[in-house]
XYZ file of C-alpha atoms in Angstrom:
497
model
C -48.816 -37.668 -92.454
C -50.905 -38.791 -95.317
C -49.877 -37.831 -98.898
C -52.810 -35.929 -100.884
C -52.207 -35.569 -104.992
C -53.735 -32.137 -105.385
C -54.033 -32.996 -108.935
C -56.929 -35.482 -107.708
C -57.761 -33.527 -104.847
C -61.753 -34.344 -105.642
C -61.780 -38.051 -107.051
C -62.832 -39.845 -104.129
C -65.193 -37.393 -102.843
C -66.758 -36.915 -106.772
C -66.900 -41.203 -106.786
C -68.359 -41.487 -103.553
C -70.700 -38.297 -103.394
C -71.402 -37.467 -106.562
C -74.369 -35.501 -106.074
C -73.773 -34.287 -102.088
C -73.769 -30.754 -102.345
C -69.813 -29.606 -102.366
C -69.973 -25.645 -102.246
C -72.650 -23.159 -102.075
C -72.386 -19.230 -103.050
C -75.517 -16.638 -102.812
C -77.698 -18.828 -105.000
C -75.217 -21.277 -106.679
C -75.153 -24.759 -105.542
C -72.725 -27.492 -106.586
C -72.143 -31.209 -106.246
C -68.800 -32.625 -106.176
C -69.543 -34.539 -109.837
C -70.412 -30.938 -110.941
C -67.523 -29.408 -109.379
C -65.162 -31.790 -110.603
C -66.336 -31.930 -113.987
C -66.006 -28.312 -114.289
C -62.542 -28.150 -113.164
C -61.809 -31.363 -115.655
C -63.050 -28.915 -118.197
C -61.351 -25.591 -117.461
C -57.903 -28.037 -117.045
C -58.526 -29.264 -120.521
C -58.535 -25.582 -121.875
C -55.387 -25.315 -120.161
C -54.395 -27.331 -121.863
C -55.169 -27.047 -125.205
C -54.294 -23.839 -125.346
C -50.335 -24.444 -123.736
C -50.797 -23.221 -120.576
C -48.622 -26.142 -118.823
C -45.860 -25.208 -116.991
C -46.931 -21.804 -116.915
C -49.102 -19.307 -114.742
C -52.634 -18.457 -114.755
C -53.281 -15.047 -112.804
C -56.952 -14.797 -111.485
C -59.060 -11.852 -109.636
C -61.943 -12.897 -108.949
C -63.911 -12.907 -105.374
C -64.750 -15.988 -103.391
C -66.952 -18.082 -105.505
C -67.739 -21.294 -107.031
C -65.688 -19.765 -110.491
C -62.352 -19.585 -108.371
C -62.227 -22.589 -106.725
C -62.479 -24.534 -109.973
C -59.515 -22.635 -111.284
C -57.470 -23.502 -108.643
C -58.387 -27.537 -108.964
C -58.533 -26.979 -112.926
C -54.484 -25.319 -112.156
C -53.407 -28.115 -110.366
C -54.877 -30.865 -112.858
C -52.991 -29.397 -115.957
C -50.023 -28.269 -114.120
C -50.335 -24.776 -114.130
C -49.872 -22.539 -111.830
C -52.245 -20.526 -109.935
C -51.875 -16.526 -109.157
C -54.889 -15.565 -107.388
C -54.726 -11.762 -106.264
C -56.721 -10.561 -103.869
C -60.596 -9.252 -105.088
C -59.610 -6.363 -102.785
C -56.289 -5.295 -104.284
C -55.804 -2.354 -106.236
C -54.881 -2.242 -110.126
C -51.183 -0.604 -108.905
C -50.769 -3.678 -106.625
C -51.933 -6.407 -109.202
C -50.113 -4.683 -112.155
C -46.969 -5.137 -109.500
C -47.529 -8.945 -108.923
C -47.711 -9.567 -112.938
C -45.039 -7.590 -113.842
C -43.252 -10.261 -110.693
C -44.481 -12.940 -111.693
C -44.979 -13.152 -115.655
C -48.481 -14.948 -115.969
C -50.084 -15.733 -119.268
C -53.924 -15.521 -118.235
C -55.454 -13.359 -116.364
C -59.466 -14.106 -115.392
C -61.482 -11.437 -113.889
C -64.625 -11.276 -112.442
C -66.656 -8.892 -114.569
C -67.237 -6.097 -111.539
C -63.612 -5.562 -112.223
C -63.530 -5.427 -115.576
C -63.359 -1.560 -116.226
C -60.467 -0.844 -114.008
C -58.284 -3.921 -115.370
C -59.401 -2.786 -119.092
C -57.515 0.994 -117.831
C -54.499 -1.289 -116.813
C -51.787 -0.935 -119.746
C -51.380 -4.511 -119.555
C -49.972 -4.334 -123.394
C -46.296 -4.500 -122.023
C -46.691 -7.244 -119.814
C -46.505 -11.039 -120.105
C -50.467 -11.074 -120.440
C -51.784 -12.400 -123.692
C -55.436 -12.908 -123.028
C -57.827 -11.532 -120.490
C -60.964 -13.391 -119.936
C -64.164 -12.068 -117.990
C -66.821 -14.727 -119.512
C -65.998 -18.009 -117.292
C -68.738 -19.942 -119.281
C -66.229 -19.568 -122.588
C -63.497 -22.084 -120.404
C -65.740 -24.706 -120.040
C -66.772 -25.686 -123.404
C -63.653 -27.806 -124.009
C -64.579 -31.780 -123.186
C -62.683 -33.264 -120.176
C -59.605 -35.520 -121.167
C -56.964 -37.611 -119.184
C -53.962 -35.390 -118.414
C -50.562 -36.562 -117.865
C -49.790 -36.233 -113.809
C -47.789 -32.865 -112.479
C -44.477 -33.606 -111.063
C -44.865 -33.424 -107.358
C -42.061 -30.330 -107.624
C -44.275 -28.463 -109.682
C -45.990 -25.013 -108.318
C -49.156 -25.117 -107.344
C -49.725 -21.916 -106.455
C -47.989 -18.216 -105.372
C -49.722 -15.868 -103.163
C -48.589 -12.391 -102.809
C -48.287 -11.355 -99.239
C -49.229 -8.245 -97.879
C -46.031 -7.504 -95.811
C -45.937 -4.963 -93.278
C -42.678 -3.112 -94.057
C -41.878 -4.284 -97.332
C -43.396 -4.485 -100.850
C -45.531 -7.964 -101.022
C -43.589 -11.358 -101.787
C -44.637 -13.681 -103.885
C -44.507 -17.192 -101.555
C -44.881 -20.086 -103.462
C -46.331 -24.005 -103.003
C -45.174 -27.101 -104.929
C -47.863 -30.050 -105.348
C -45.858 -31.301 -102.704
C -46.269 -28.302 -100.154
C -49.664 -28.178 -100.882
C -50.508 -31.699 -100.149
C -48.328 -30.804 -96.865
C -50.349 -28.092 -95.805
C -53.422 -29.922 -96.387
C -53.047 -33.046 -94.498
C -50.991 -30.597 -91.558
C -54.893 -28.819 -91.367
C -56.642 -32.258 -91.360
C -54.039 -33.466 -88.240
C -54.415 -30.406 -86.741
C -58.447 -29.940 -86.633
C -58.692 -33.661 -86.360
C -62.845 -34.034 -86.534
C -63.450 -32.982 -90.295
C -64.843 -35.496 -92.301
C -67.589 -35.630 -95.222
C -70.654 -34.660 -92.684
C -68.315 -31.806 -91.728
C -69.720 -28.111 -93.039
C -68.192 -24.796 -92.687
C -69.260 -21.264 -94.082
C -66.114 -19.216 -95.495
C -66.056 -15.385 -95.341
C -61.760 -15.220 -95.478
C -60.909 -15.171 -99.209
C -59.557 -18.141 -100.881
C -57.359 -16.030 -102.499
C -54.797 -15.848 -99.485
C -53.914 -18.484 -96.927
C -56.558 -17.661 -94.287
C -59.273 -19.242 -96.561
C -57.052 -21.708 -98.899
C -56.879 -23.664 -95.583
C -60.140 -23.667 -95.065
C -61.315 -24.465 -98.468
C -59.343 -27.042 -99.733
C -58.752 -29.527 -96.841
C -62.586 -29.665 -96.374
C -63.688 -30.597 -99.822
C -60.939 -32.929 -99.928
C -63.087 -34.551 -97.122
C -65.733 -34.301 -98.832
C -67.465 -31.110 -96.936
C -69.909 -28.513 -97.929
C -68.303 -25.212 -97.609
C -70.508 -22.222 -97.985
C -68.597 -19.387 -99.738
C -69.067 -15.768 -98.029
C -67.644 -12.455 -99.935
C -66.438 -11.019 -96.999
C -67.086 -10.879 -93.073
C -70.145 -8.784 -91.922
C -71.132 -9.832 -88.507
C -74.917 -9.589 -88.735
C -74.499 -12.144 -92.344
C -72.318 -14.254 -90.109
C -75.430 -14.671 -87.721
C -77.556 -15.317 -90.607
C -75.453 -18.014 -91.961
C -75.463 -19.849 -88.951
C -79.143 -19.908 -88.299
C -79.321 -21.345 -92.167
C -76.411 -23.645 -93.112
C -75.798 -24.615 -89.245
C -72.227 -25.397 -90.154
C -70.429 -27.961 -87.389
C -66.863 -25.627 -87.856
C -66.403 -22.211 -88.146
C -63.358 -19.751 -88.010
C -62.294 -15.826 -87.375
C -59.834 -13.456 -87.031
C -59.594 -11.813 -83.680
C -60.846 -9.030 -84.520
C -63.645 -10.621 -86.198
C -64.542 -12.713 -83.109
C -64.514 -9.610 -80.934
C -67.549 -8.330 -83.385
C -69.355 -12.203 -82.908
C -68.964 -11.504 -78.923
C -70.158 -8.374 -78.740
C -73.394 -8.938 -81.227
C -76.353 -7.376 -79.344
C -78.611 -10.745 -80.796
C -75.982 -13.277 -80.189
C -77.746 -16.614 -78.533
C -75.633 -19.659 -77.145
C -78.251 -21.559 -79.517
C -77.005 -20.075 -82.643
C -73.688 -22.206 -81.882
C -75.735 -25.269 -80.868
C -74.594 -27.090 -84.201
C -70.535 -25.855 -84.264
C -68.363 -28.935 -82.863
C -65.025 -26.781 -83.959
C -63.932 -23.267 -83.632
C -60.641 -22.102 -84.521
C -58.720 -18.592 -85.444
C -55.213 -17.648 -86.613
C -53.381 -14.921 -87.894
C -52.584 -13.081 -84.505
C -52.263 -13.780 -80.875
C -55.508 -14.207 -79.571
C -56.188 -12.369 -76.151
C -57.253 -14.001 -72.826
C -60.657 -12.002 -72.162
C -61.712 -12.724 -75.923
C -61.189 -16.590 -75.264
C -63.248 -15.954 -71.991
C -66.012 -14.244 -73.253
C -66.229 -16.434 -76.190
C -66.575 -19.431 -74.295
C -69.223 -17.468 -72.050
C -71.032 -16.883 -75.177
C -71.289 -19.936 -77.083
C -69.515 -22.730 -74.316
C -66.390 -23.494 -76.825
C -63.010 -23.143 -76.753
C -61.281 -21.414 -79.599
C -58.707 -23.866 -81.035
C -55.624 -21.761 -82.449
C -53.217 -22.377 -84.706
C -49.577 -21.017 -85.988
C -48.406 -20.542 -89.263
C -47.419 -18.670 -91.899
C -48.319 -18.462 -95.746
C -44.893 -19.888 -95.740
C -45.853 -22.642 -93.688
C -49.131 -23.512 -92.073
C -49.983 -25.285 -89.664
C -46.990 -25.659 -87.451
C -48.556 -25.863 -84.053
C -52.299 -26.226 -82.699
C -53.911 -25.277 -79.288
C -56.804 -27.235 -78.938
C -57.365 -26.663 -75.045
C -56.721 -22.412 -74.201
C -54.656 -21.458 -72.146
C -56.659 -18.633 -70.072
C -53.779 -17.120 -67.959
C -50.778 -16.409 -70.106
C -50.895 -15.269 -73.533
C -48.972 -16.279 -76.757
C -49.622 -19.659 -76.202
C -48.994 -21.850 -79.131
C -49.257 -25.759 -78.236
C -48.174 -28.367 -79.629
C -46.513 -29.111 -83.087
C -48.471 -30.436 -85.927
C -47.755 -33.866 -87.494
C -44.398 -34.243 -88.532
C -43.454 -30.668 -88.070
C -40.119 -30.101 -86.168
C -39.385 -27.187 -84.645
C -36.060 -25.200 -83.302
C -35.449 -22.359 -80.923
C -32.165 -20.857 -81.415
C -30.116 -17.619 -81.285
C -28.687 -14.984 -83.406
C -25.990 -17.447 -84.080
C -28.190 -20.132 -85.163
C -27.409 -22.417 -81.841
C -30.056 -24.698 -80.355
C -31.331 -22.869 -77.177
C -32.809 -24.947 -73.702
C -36.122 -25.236 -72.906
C -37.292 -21.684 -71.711
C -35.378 -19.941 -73.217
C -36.729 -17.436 -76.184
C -35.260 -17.442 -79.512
C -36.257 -17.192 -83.250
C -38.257 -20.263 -84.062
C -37.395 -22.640 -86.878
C -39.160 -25.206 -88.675
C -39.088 -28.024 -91.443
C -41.856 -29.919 -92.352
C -43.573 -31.243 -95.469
C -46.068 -28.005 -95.936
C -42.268 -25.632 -96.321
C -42.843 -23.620 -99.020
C -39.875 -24.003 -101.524
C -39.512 -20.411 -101.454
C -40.153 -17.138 -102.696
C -40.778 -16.440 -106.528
C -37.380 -14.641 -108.159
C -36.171 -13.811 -104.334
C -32.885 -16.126 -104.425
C -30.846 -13.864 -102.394
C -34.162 -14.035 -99.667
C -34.377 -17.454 -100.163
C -30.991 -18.439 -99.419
C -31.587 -16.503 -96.286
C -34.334 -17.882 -94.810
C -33.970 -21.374 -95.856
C -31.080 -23.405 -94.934
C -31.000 -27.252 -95.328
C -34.856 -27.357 -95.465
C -35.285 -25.060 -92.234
C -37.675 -21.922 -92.633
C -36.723 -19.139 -90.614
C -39.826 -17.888 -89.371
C -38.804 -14.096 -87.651
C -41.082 -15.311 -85.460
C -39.539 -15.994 -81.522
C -40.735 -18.247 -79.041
C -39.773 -20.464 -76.704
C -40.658 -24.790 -75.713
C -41.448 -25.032 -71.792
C -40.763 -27.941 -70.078
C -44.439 -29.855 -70.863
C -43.123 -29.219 -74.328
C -45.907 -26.607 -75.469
C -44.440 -23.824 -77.824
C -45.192 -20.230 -76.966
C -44.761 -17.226 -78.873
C -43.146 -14.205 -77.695
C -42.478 -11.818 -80.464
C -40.841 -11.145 -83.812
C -37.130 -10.786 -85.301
C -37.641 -7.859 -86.394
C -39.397 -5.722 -84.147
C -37.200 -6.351 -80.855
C -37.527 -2.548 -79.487
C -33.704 -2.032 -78.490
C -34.074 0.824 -75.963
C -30.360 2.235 -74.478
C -28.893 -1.225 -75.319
C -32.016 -3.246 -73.519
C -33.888 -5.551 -75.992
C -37.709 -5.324 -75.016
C -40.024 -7.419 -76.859
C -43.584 -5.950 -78.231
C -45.256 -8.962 -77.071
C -44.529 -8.179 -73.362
C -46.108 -4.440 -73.557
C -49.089 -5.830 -75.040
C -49.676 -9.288 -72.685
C -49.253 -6.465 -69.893
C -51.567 -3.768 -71.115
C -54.216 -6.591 -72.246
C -54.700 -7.162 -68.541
C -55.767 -3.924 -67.319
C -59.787 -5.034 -67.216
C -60.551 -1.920 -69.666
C -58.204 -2.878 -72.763
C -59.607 -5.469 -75.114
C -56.433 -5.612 -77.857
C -52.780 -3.386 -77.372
C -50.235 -2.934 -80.172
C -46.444 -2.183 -79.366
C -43.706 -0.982 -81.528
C -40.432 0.803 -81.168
C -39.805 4.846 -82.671
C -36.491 6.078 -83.183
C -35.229 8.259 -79.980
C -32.410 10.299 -80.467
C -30.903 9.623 -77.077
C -32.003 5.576 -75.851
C -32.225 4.626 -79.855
C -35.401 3.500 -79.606
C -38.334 4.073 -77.348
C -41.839 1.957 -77.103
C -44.943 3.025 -77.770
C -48.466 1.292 -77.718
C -52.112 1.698 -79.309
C -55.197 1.011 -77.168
C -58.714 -0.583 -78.254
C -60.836 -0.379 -75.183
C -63.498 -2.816 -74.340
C -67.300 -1.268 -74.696
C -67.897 0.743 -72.260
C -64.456 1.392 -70.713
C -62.399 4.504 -70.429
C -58.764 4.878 -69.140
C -56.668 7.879 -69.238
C -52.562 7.048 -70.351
C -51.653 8.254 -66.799
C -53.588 5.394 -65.088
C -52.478 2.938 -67.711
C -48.875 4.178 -67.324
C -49.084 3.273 -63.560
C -50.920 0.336 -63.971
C -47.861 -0.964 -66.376
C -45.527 0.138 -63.440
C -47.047 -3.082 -61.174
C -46.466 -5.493 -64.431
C -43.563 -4.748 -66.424
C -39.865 -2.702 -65.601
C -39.755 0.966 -66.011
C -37.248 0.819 -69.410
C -40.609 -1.465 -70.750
C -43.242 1.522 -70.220
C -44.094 2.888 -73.212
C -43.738 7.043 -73.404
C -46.762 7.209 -75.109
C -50.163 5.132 -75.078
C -52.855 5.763 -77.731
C -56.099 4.911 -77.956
C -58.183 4.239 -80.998
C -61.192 2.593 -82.001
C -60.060 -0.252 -83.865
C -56.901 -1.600 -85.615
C -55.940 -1.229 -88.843
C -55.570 -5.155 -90.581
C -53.452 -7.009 -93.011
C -55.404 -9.344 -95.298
C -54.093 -12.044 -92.952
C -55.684 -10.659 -90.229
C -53.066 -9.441 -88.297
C -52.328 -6.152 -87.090
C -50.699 -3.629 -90.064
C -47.812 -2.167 -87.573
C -46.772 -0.236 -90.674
C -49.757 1.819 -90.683
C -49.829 2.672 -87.477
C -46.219 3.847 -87.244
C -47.156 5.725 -90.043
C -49.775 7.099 -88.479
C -47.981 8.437 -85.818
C -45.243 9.549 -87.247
C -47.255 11.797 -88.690
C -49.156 12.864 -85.714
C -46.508 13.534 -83.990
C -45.174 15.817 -86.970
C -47.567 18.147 -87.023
């Protein structure tokens, strides 16, 4: 796996393209001289003003502005905090009272609400909404970062506990990076991609970054609106582009969606959750393109890639990246055969070093340089990983362990169900019971009767769920996978009144 210095992350791409255009967003256009000089700038106010060594906390939307504080971060050895343009002032106030940052740049939409924050008993000691005011200071050599030093934390959006702030050395970052470039395997400087997941969490960090290392043209989207997402293509005709799945269920199901409006896409590929069967299917009706998935974490990302799907089982996960090993064991940490399903393990260069002032988690979940994922899977004998569930939400129903993942793969083939949820309730009597959430496909209905029988062909009886709900769509994490929390929530209180 190559070795990428972060610090430098533009230099060959700013000596050999100077003036190829690097990013684009609304009507703001940069080369990669531009960009770098920009970030050489912003890293000498860094630095000037002591910043080394210390965090920089940013909220600002995706956008030419936060990409060069990120690069300008990394060349001056700070570290970058970027909350999410979405979050509210509670859960931003939260991550600096974690975290302690110095800085803290906002885009101007957000000015009033951050001005209501008391942010007078925090670490903060300036708050800057003019970006032009960083970038008056003349570029300058900078000593190097030590490879140990953090790059970056991002604050996850956890579904049962309050967010985490996961953090990435240099070295990490440089790991996840090349793991990306191994993993897509066709991106190079003629490679273009537009980029509606914010670069402010994981989704679009791993998007961004690897491709202007390349020296790509990324096109920077706000957000995801499926009717923009048409419009994009038809302009920038991008060779890669990515979604969540419930993103790529809205690109399917576009009433002016032509085959010719892919035409120019060489790469597709989604994370985030398991992506069903009939949404692979009728994506590569649509556009004649597999979707290439990929499993990770904002712990760790990428650990394995499906290039080729696999269109009759779900949960399939591949093959491991690039010098990412991988472990199935049991509760007792012991090395399980092939086909047999047990919490998955991994090491690897792109390992985040851990979570910021969480040594009791840390010690936890990372033993000799092995990341406990809570994820479970199991390696089949052609040595492809699949996933079948998490740690933590095993439904243990009258002392039989049932995982989620098996409700769902089972309700996602009735022909009317386009995405299923699972989770386990507390039942006075068995412990716990299952019970499942519905999307149907357009046009479909099902009553929970028919579904209940239908289940009774695919799964054991103690599996069934005792109730099945249908809704219109799921409620998401930032990540893009399904907020469980929410929708326990949501029936729990349901079922109270």
């Amino acid at each position: 796996m190559m070795h990428i210095d972060i610090a430098k992350l533009l230099d060959d791409a700013s000596v050999r393209h100077p003036n190829k255009l690097a990013l684009a967003a609304g009507e703001q256009q940069l080369t990669f001289c531009e960009l770098r000089n920009m970030s050489q700038r912003l890293a000498a106010t860094f630095m000037s003003a002591g910043l080394t060594g210390e965090r920089v906390a940013t909220l600002l939307p995706n956008s030419p502005e936060l990409i060069v504080c990120y690069l300008a971060c990394w060349t001056a050895g700070v570290t970058m905090v970027p909350f999410e343009y979405i979050d509210a002032p509670p859960e931003i106030l939260t991550g600096i009272q974690d975290c302690k940052p110095k800085w803290l740049i906002v885009h101007p939409e957000r000015l009033d609400e951050v001005s209501k924050m008391d942010l007078s008993k925090t670490s903060i000691q300036k708050t800057v909404h003019d970006f032009s005011t960083l970038l008056t200071t003349p570029p300058q050599t900078l000593p190097p970062p030590s490879p140990d030093t953090l790059a970056f934390i991002l604050y996850t959006s956890g579904s049962t506990a309050l967010p985490k702030g996961v953090t990435h050395s240099h070295t990490s970052a440089s790991g996840i990076i090349a793991s990306v470039l191994s993993a897509l395997n066709k991106v190079d400087n003629k490679t273009s991609m537009v980029i509606h997941d914010s670069v402010s969490h994981m989704g679009g960090w791993i998007e961004a970054f690897p491709l202007l290392y390349c020296g790509a043209t990324i096109i920077l989207d706000r957000d995801f609106d499926v009717a923009h997402y048409y419009k994009q293509l038809r302009k920038w005709r991008p060779s890669v582009t990515s979604a969540h799945v419930h993103q790529l269920w809205e690109i399917v199901q576009f009433p002016q969606a032509h085959r010719e409006d892919f035409a120019s896409i060489n790469t597709v590929f989604s994370g985030g959750d398991e992506m069903p069967i009939p949404l692979q299917r009728d994506f590569m009706t649509l556009t004649g393109l597999p979707i290439q998935t990929g499993w990770g974490m904002t712990e760790a990302i990428w650990l394995t890639i499906a290039r080729e799907p696999n269109l009759q089982q779900r949960g399939f996960l591949g093959k491991p990246v690039d010098k990412v090993q991988l472990r199935i064991v049991d509760k007792a940490g012991y090395d399980l055969p092939k086909g047999e399903s047990g919490e998955i393990w991994v090491k690897g260069p792109m390992v985040t070093p851990g979570y910021w002032n969480r040594p009791e988690i840390n010690r936890a979940i990372l033993v000799d340089g092995w990341l406990h994922t809570g994820d479970t899977g199991l390696q089949d004998n052609s040595g492809n990983y699949w996933f079948t569930g998490r740690v933590k939400q095993i439904i243990e129903r009258s002392s039989e362990n049932i995982t989620p993942g098996e409700i769902e793969q089972a309700l996602c083939r009735h022909p009317a169900v386009a995405e299923a949820i699972a989770f386990g309730i507390p039942d006075p009597k068995e412990g716990q019971v299952p019970i499942a959430y519905i999307c149907l496909k357009p046009g479909q209905a099902v009553s929970e009767d028919d579904l209940k029988s239908f289940l009774a062909t695919q799964i054991a009886d103690f599996k069934i769920p005792v109730k099945v709900l249908t809704i219109d769509s799921m409620p998401l994490l930032p990540s893009g996978k399904i907020d469980r929390k929410t929708l326990a929530q949501n029936y729990d209180r349901t079922a109270s009144n």
